[in-house]
Amino acid sequence: MSRFLAFLCGALLATSPVLAQDALKFGKWGVDLTSMDTSIRPGDNFFLYVNGKWLATATIPPDRAQTGSFQDLQILSEQRLKTIVADLEKQRDTRLTGEERKLRDLYDAFVDTQAIEARGLAPVQKDLDYLQSLKTLDDVAHAMGSIRLSTMSIYNIGIGVDDKNPDNYSVNLSQGGLGMPDRDYYLSNDEAIVKTRAAYRKYLADMMRLAGMSDVEARADRILALETEIAKVSWSRADRRDEDKIYNPMPASALKTLAPDFRWDAFLGQGEGAVPLKRPDGSERYVIVAEKTAFGPLATIFKNTPVSTWRDYLTVHYLKSFSAYLPKRFDDLVFSFYGTVLTGRTQQLDRQTRAVHLLDQDMGEALGKLYVARYFPPEAKAKADLLVSNLLKAYEADIKTLDWMSPATRAKALEKIHQFTPKIGYPTKWRDYSALRVERDDPVGNAQRSTVFEWNREVARINKPVDKAEWGMTPSTINAYYNPSFNEIVFPAAILQPPFFDPTADDAVNYGAIGAVIGHEISHGFDDQGSKYDGKGVFRDWWTKEDRANFDARTAALVKQYDAFEPLPGLHVIGRNTLGENIADNAGLAIALKAYHLSLNGKPAPVLDGYTGDQRLFLSFGQVWRTKMRDSAIRTQTMSNEHTVAEFRVIGPTRNMDAWYDSFQVKPDEKYYLAPQDRVHLW
Ligand SMILES: [Zn+2]
């Protein structure tokens, strides 16, 4: 087996700059020991034990919802992208490729706020007039289906990979229609949520007032009442992540039977921009419907709502979509609700930072190409490749020794592990933006053309073989993902740096950080949903009944554990919504520890500053999640995100690991102590 220790080889480092010069630094060997609060017993709160001193003084910048490891890296990534753009600016009209010129123009159009103010509502006036002129339900459905308008619709439509036939693309439909992050925001009587709802209602009225509309209070009431009706028939987050419930293929024509009160022909369109419902041979394509039982009731709401209410609804959501390219008063209003109320931020990010976010969103692979050339040395990719293969080997070793899995399922699981595809750093094939038109004096048009460009790209490939080289994240993204249809794990360049990954740091630190992240993504292939896909990415059941029951019993225990966590007084983690991520966190850490042990090749781990290898691995894991977050952001994440908040992403997995108890001598009287029989061991 290749050994990760090679990373500490001095000669290699001397000739190979594996870290960008501006990389973040953490302590002598990778963990910042000054952040720890050793007055806290590890079992009372391991998150505070590792990060307590840092938390006591950390301040969240007014324009951010949080601060910490992820945020610092995010800011570093933004700075680098700004440097790239500044260089493009310097080379104004010389030596730039067409694509680089587009990046620069997209940026310039966005940061020229003077011109944006001067234009006022002129760039969107035609669309606003159109939306206010809608007369029939057919008109409303047509506007909902318009890609260019990017307003709101009760149904979302997209082109993706067919879960049961991952070599083909499919047209996918899901529920939509809500302006707040989740149905619970409309239905909960929790005090904080009631306040949020009132703020949303005010936001709706203010938006219409800004647009020059009259009688805005009554109109806002009607929009909120409409969205509340939509919320009532919408599926919960837990149901929406259940693959067995959301895979409902049917011929496109069956939509009219499923939801007869909707105007499907107008929505799906004809001619340019239409949804491709016919195959090249003229036969009917099938569509895959997600929240099947919600479709009919949504259509009934559609039919029973006056067109005048739909006009206002579509208008406010349209204005939100383009607010960043409109005068400041629109931008500020959207921020007052979506920034301040939902995440607690009091200040908008500066325009330059938002501009690089926009570039990342609309031309992310063009920007990513420049990012990788400057900030991702080939050596870093090679070392990350090696680490991923070590984690896969540890997973394989683990599956071979699982006590709760039968030989039949085990053989299939091993087959799946062998079929994993890792993607590291950046795509092998970059996206072609030549069909995208960018104008320096037209930020609204740029946004609309970009949305249409993306849609056209998706439609153009629907009859072609599935492009497995494609990436779902840009290289400058601080994140990673598992895609069950491709059975692939993907790590963008930007996450492959400290504190996640530092080839110059101690091995235990790297295994506790990026190792646990890699293990997390691999585990998604075996979480409560990912385990429903086989090694080829086909959604099908390959488990024996008994193994599935064993697995479900273990995950049910995990749901209970997480349900008990309370990030804010009275606000509990929703164990069922976050199960997949919690499984991945638990399994990821367990596999990372296993991989670290394998990397030692039977030799004892070195002791550094009095810390054993296992201790350093757990400290590093805790450091990665070093985060201070605003209360409103904690609430929003807990209610509407599949990831548990940082504190419990540290506490949850560590308390299920025997090695953590041994490493820190955790006693039964400590708060998060679990008796050995209550610890959940999945992998
Ligand atoms: Zn995940």
mmCIF file with all atom_site columns, N, CA and C in Angstrom, residues 139-163:
data_model
loop_
_atom_site.group_PDB
_atom_site.id
_atom_site.type_symbol
_atom_site.label_atom_id
_atom_site.label_alt_id
_atom_site.label_comp_id
_atom_site.label_asym_id
_atom_site.label_entity_id
_atom_site.label_seq_id
_atom_site.pdbx_PDB_ins_code
_atom_site.Cartn_x
_atom_site.Cartn_y
_atom_site.Cartn_z
_atom_site.occupancy
_atom_site.B_iso_or_equiv
_atom_site.pdbx_formal_charge
_atom_site.auth_seq_id
_atom_site.auth_comp_id
_atom_site.auth_asym_id
_atom_site.auth_atom_id
_atom_site.pdbx_PDB_model_num
ATOM 1  N N  . ASP A 1 139 ? -51.883 31.943 -19.571 1.00 0.00 ? 139 ASP A N  1
ATOM 2  C CA . ASP A 1 139 ? -50.811 32.957 -19.529 1.00 0.00 ? 139 ASP A CA 1
ATOM 3  C C  . ASP A 1 139 ? -49.920 32.735 -18.304 1.00 0.00 ? 139 ASP A C  1
ATOM 4  N N  . VAL A 1 140 ? -50.556 32.464 -17.169 1.00 0.00 ? 140 VAL A N  1
ATOM 5  C CA . VAL A 1 140 ? -49.807 32.293 -15.917 1.00 0.00 ? 140 VAL A CA 1
ATOM 6  C C  . VAL A 1 140 ? -48.871 31.088 -16.019 1.00 0.00 ? 140 VAL A C  1
ATOM 7  N N  . ALA A 1 141 ? -49.414 29.974 -16.518 1.00 0.00 ? 141 ALA A N  1
ATOM 8  C CA . ALA A 1 141 ? -48.596 28.760 -16.640 1.00 0.00 ? 141 ALA A CA 1
ATOM 9  C C  . ALA A 1 141 ? -47.434 28.995 -17.599 1.00 0.00 ? 141 ALA A C  1
ATOM 10 N N  . HIS A 1 142 ? -47.701 29.749 -18.662 1.00 0.00 ? 142 HIS A N  1
ATOM 11 C CA . HIS A 1 142 ? -46.648 30.041 -19.640 1.00 0.00 ? 142 HIS A CA 1
ATOM 12 C C  . HIS A 1 142 ? -45.518 30.846 -18.983 1.00 0.00 ? 142 HIS A C  1
ATOM 13 N N  . ALA A 1 143 ? -45.896 31.848 -18.178 1.00 0.00 ? 143 ALA A N  1
ATOM 14 C CA . ALA A 1 143 ? -44.886 32.672 -17.493 1.00 0.00 ? 143 ALA A CA 1
ATOM 15 C C  . ALA A 1 143 ? -44.099 31.837 -16.486 1.00 0.00 ? 143 ALA A C  1
ATOM 16 N N  . MET A 1 144 ? -44.806 30.932 -15.798 1.00 0.00 ? 144 MET A N  1
ATOM 17 C CA . MET A 1 144 ? -44.124 30.049 -14.837 1.00 0.00 ? 144 MET A CA 1
ATOM 18 C C  . MET A 1 144 ? -43.087 29.180 -15.537 1.00 0.00 ? 144 MET A C  1
ATOM 19 N N  . GLY A 1 145 ? -43.378 28.813 -16.764 1.00 0.00 ? 145 GLY A N  1
ATOM 20 C CA . GLY A 1 145 ? -42.474 27.912 -17.485 1.00 0.00 ? 145 GLY A CA 1
ATOM 21 C C  . GLY A 1 145 ? -41.334 28.631 -18.187 1.00 0.00 ? 145 GLY A C  1
ATOM 22 N N  . SER A 1 146 ? -41.352 29.961 -18.183 1.00 0.00 ? 146 SER A N  1
ATOM 23 C CA . SER A 1 146 ? -40.322 30.699 -18.923 1.00 0.00 ? 146 SER A CA 1
ATOM 24 C C  . SER A 1 146 ? -38.966 30.621 -18.225 1.00 0.00 ? 146 SER A C  1
ATOM 25 N N  . ILE A 1 147 ? -37.999 30.069 -18.935 1.00 0.00 ? 147 ILE A N  1
ATOM 26 C CA . ILE A 1 147 ? -36.649 29.963 -18.387 1.00 0.00 ? 147 ILE A CA 1
ATOM 27 C C  . ILE A 1 147 ? -36.049 31.358 -18.219 1.00 0.00 ? 147 ILE A C  1
ATOM 28 N N  . ARG A 1 148 ? -36.249 32.195 -19.232 1.00 0.00 ? 148 ARG A N  1
ATOM 29 C CA . ARG A 1 148 ? -35.635 33.524 -19.218 1.00 0.00 ? 148 ARG A CA 1
ATOM 30 C C  . ARG A 1 148 ? -36.146 34.367 -18.044 1.00 0.00 ? 148 ARG A C  1
ATOM 31 N N  . LEU A 1 149 ? -37.430 34.266 -17.727 1.00 0.00 ? 149 LEU A N  1
ATOM 32 C CA . LEU A 1 149 ? -37.984 35.112 -16.662 1.00 0.00 ? 149 LEU A CA 1
ATOM 33 C C  . LEU A 1 149 ? -37.503 34.700 -15.270 1.00 0.00 ? 149 LEU A C  1
ATOM 34 N N  . SER A 1 150 ? -37.177 33.434 -15.098 1.00 0.00 ? 150 SER A N  1
ATOM 35 C CA . SER A 1 150 ? -36.657 32.947 -13.802 1.00 0.00 ? 150 SER A CA 1
ATOM 36 C C  . SER A 1 150 ? -37.498 33.390 -12.613 1.00 0.00 ? 150 SER A C  1
ATOM 37 N N  . THR A 1 151 ? -38.809 33.415 -12.780 1.00 0.00 ? 151 THR A N  1
ATOM 38 C CA . THR A 1 151 ? -39.634 33.749 -11.627 1.00 0.00 ? 151 THR A CA 1
ATOM 39 C C  . THR A 1 151 ? -39.981 32.455 -10.906 1.00 0.00 ? 151 THR A C  1
ATOM 40 N N  . MET A 1 152 ? -41.080 32.413 -10.179 1.00 0.00 ? 152 MET A N  1
ATOM 41 C CA . MET A 1 152 ? -41.381 31.226 -9.372  1.00 0.00 ? 152 MET A CA 1
ATOM 42 C C  . MET A 1 152 ? -42.429 30.378 -10.078 1.00 0.00 ? 152 MET A C  1
ATOM 43 N N  . SER A 1 153 ? -42.390 29.071 -9.819  1.00 0.00 ? 153 SER A N  1
ATOM 44 C CA . SER A 1 153 ? -43.408 28.188 -10.377 1.00 0.00 ? 153 SER A CA 1
ATOM 45 C C  . SER A 1 153 ? -43.814 27.164 -9.326  1.00 0.00 ? 153 SER A C  1
ATOM 46 N N  . ILE A 1 154 ? -45.039 26.673 -9.437  1.00 0.00 ? 154 ILE A N  1
ATOM 47 C CA . ILE A 1 154 ? -45.452 25.643 -8.478  1.00 0.00 ? 154 ILE A CA 1
ATOM 48 C C  . ILE A 1 154 ? -44.802 24.290 -8.808  1.00 0.00 ? 154 ILE A C  1
ATOM 49 N N  . TYR A 1 155 ? -44.283 24.164 -10.027 1.00 0.00 ? 155 TYR A N  1
ATOM 50 C CA . TYR A 1 155 ? -43.524 22.957 -10.389 1.00 0.00 ? 155 TYR A CA 1
ATOM 51 C C  . TYR A 1 155 ? -42.144 23.379 -10.900 1.00 0.00 ? 155 TYR A C  1
ATOM 52 N N  . ASN A 1 156 ? -41.127 22.689 -10.454 1.00 0.00 ? 156 ASN A N  1
ATOM 53 C CA . ASN A 1 156 ? -39.792 22.918 -10.990 1.00 0.00 ? 156 ASN A CA 1
ATOM 54 C C  . ASN A 1 156 ? -39.502 21.871 -12.044 1.00 0.00 ? 156 ASN A C  1
ATOM 55 N N  . ILE A 1 157 ? -38.767 22.285 -13.039 1.00 0.00 ? 157 ILE A N  1
ATOM 56 C CA . ILE A 1 157 ? -38.460 21.347 -14.107 1.00 0.00 ? 157 ILE A CA 1
ATOM 57 C C  . ILE A 1 157 ? -36.958 21.349 -14.367 1.00 0.00 ? 157 ILE A C  1
ATOM 58 N N  . GLY A 1 158 ? -36.410 20.178 -14.628 1.00 0.00 ? 158 GLY A N  1
ATOM 59 C CA . GLY A 1 158 ? -34.978 20.121 -14.903 1.00 0.00 ? 158 GLY A CA 1
ATOM 60 C C  . GLY A 1 158 ? -34.667 18.892 -15.732 1.00 0.00 ? 158 GLY A C  1
ATOM 61 N N  . ILE A 1 159 ? -33.471 18.873 -16.269 1.00 0.00 ? 159 ILE A N  1
ATOM 62 C CA . ILE A 1 159 ? -33.041 17.698 -17.022 1.00 0.00 ? 159 ILE A CA 1
ATOM 63 C C  . ILE A 1 159 ? -31.874 17.094 -16.259 1.00 0.00 ? 159 ILE A C  1
ATOM 64 N N  . GLY A 1 160 ? -32.033 15.835 -15.898 1.00 0.00 ? 160 GLY A N  1
ATOM 65 C CA . GLY A 1 160 ? -30.994 15.201 -15.091 1.00 0.00 ? 160 GLY A CA 1
ATOM 66 C C  . GLY A 1 160 ? -30.774 13.779 -15.548 1.00 0.00 ? 160 GLY A C  1
ATOM 67 N N  . VAL A 1 161 ? -30.041 13.050 -14.750 1.00 0.00 ? 161 VAL A N  1
ATOM 68 C CA . VAL A 1 161 ? -29.766 11.660 -15.086 1.00 0.00 ? 161 VAL A CA 1
ATOM 69 C C  . VAL A 1 161 ? -30.892 10.800 -14.510 1.00 0.00 ? 161 VAL A C  1
ATOM 70 N N  . ASP A 1 162 ? -31.371 9.863  -15.326 1.00 0.00 ? 162 ASP A N  1
ATOM 71 C CA . ASP A 1 162 ? -32.440 8.976  -14.888 1.00 0.00 ? 162 ASP A CA 1
ATOM 72 C C  . ASP A 1 162 ? -31.874 7.986  -13.861 1.00 0.00 ? 162 ASP A C  1
ATOM 73 N N  . ASP A 1 163 ? -32.407 8.009  -12.651 1.00 0.00 ? 163 ASP A N  1
ATOM 74 C CA . ASP A 1 163 ? -31.850 7.190  -11.570 1.00 0.00 ? 163 ASP A CA 1
ATOM 75 C C  . ASP A 1 163 ? -31.804 5.691  -11.894 1.00 0.00 ? 163 ASP A C  1
#
